[in-house]
Amino acid sequence: MCSAVKKPNLFASYSMRQPRVMFAFLAALLSITLPATMSAEKPFSFKDTPGKLPKEVIPTDYSIRIVPNIDKLTFTGTETVKLDVRNPVHRLVLNALELQISEASLDGKPLPKSAIKIDSEKELLILALPSEAAAGRGELAAGAHTLALSFSGKINQQGQGLFYMRYQEQGSGAKNIMLGTQFEATDARRFFPCWDEPAFRARFQLTAVVPENWLAVSNMPVENETLLDGSDPAVAGGRPGLDTSSGAPGGRVLPPRNALKEVRFEATPPMSSYLSVFVAGELDLIESRSGQTQIRVITTKGKAELGRYALEVTAQILQYYNDYFGVPYPLPKLDQIALPGGFGGAMENWGGITYYESALLFDPKNSSAKTKQVIYEVIAHETAHQWFGDLVTMAWWDNLWLNEGFASWMGSKCTAHFNPQWEVWLQRSVPRDPTRRAGIPKEAAMEGDARSTTHPIQQRIATEAEANSAFDDITYKKGQSFLRMLESFLGEDVFRDGIRRYIAAHKYSNTTTADLWNALSEASKKPIGEIAAGWTQQPGFPVVKVKREGDEKVQLTQERFTANFKNAPPLNWKIPLTYSVTGKMPASLLMTSKIESLRNIPADRALKLNINGAGNYRVEYDEPSWKSLVEALPKLGIEDRVNLLSDAWALVQAGRAPVSLYFGLVEQLPASTELAEREQIINVLDFINRLLVVSSVREEFQRYARSVLHPTFETLGWEPKQGELPAAGNLRASLINALGDLNDPEIIAGCRERFEKFLANPASLAPDLRPSVLAVVGRYAEEQIWSKLHELGLKTTSIEEKQNYYSALAESIDPRLMKKTLSIALTDELPTSRAVFLVPAIARESGHPDIAWEFAKANMKTLLDKTDAAGANRYAPSLFSFFSDAGRADELKSFAKANLPPASAPEVAKVVDEVQFRAEFQKRLAPQLNTWISGKNR
């Protein structure tokens, strides 16, 4: 799944010399032995892979037939499964959830009803056999037995299993409905009984009955279509037509009762069950070819042309990956499918990737440059999964990072390759809004990795419920950062050779992290597993403390970096340090012990560790070293300046430095409109502004923060300049948003003025500015303006525009209007995945998380019914994330104990830690800010 990404010329120049720095200590690094406290992981072995299901029976081929009944929001199904029984068994154990099994037989012999048992708690279907099922032998070893099942289930409103989406048609605005599926991590079992663990790869052949005027899509091309009539016994129980419970949607004429077709798709190659997909509705498409692969972008009616950009970049990305991986994309087609609801991200179903509409469709007239960039990044991420995740799949969820960390790294690498103007890798070093999963960068991962609630990249996953909580910053972004660091150690060519070996050796199979390290070891002739263990098998990361000792000697000391984590277990890393001294070439040191020394560092020269911030560690400088760096700021590249800002703020958060360290650095920076540098500052100011919402210091802080940001905005101005780079437009929008939140009267007036012009002439407001201008207008809106924004949101059929309007409603700081916006979450105005997130958006933006929480507490069941599997464990705890009162942490723990399942425990712990941190930090920060600002006013 996609969790979704800029790079100045200075970075490019360093990239060319970086291998010389890294290779200097590579031999030493690769000679390190594995620490005794960490055990080496073993290569993939099917029988040793974790999971609930017995390994004696293996499915090899599924043939599934599904008949949806949208009138009743149910479906019926039948399936036959060829089984390879490796040891004699007296029962069959597979997965099923929220399914009713009406019939079962083995090898054509029906099983009595009493032999069919569903364990709802364990999500298992257990079939007791009347006699022992013999193991296959010789030619019968594969497919020795055939299981047949008849079943029924429900069509959900949230993105779990088979779900429905109501939407407005482009142009007419008529209401319509379509179907889609979402199976990762463990929801294929809601669609059909199956061995729903990643290691049980099999071939899947799907058949579906749908209205004749619908397009049905699955992993593989259509094998044949057959028109049906009302006499079909499988359809007699209910026609799979449009929902008529309140009349025909939008007044449309429903197809005749017998206008049905049966669509049979080709069988897939062997794959994991969670990668299956089924989408159906009144759909449009555009298509092209890339080599032997048919590429299609599939949308609801009237939106196909908005997929033109996605179609073009898919062809470009597919060609790049075919070359990089050395194994061509193996399926005959690749569909990029835009869904108007159900879930909020994207899912790498093999051959049929599903996306929330706004992550795939681009309107050249109305979409922003940021939208264009996000679309590219998400497509690059999901397409990388077609190899890393689909062709080769992690054996169990404890190695989820093999899928997500790799796709994050590969997607960013591809995006940066074709779009250097977006400064992708540099932007990965800037914190983003923590309420948005897509594109969470390295910095956000490091913040979480410093806490007591962190975990190693390779984390233990005991149950299916825990698997849904594994999709987090550590898995995606720390995994990505480590792979990038490893590539820089080995060199791009050697690293790619190792990846090609890995793909070739394990295609159509499963792996553990050990298999990847073995392939890279073969390519590099070095023991990669021994290097990687400290970074992937233990949590956290180090801080390197710099102390000048005279005689041109510098002492370096490493320790674990933590925030709000007392008595943290001490850990050590083998740190590949890079450093530069002004006037000298970059150099390196492999730090293998707690204390190391640098020599021949002149006292009058600035010393900078972690060149370009590429390493996954913090640096804490003593006063003389820091003073030299601040004086040298004009000579440092943008990457190093961003790295200093990030480290300085992290030290403040951890209580290792006062806030004056950070703001003293900010005020010494050279005048600049560099996006990454200014966004780092914007994010810190935004965090402090929200933290101080009930503090007496807030008004003075807002005045100071405006003085920091306004000069940059005055340089950029409201309107784009001729030949302006995309980064400038993104920064302008960020500044408008930030200054609006900081109660800047000039910005507020300017946004209101532009909104009035926009109402008369939408083309008057550039797409890049619309989200920010609307947000500021919504924040300070009175009821008339709120109603106008709401009216525009109801009217538009563009998901992107709808998000802009409803996000603006969620910005309101008027408690009365907040409650009106919250009530929308209970309606069907928005797709379920967007409706439920109005609540945390208000908790974040309004400064009144208490209002959002009281609403959610009173309506929790309705809200959770709209939440997909990825968000189910996080939703309730997330609503506490913006409290700064330690008492709220206790309230969350009490609520969780009484109301939340055990699988929510890790998320509850993270949020409890966050609330406690915010409460402590607020008390510590407010007097420091008061002192700093008072000193500025003297």
Coordinates of N, CA, C and O in Angstrom, one line a residue, residues 487 490-498 523:
E487 N 22.6 1.3 -0.4 CA 22.9 1.5 -1.8 C 24.1 2.4 -1.9 O 25.0 2.2 -2.7
L490 N 27.3 0.4 -1.2 CA 27.7 -0.6 -2.1 C 28.0 0.0 -3.5 O 28.7 -0.6 -4.3
G491 N 27.4 1.1 -3.8 CA 27.4 1.7 -5.1 C 26.1 1.2 -5.9 O 25.6 0.1 -5.7
E492 N 25.6 2.1 -6.8 CA 24.4 1.8 -7.4 C 24.4 0.5 -8.3 O 23.4 -0.2 -8.3
D493 N 25.5 0.3 -9.0 CA 25.5 -0.9 -9.9 C 25.6 -2.2 -9.1 O 24.8 -3.1 -9.4
V494 N 26.4 -2.2 -8.0 CA 26.4 -3.5 -7.2 C 25.1 -3.7 -6.5 O 24.6 -4.8 -6.5
F495 N 24.5 -2.7 -6.0 CA 23.2 -2.8 -5.3 C 22.2 -3.3 -6.3 O 21.4 -4.2 -6.0
R496 N 22.1 -2.7 -7.5 CA 21.1 -3.2 -8.5 C 21.4 -4.6 -8.9 O 20.4 -5.4 -9.1
D497 N 22.6 -5.0 -9.0 CA 22.9 -6.4 -9.3 C 22.4 -7.4 -8.3 O 21.8 -8.4 -8.6
G498 N 22.5 -6.9 -7.0 CA 22.0 -7.7 -5.9 C 20.4 -7.8 -6.0 O 19.9 -8.9 -5.7
A523 N 26.3 -10.4 -4.6 CA 26.7 -9.4 -5.6 C 27.9 -8.6 -5.2 O 28.7 -8.2 -6.0

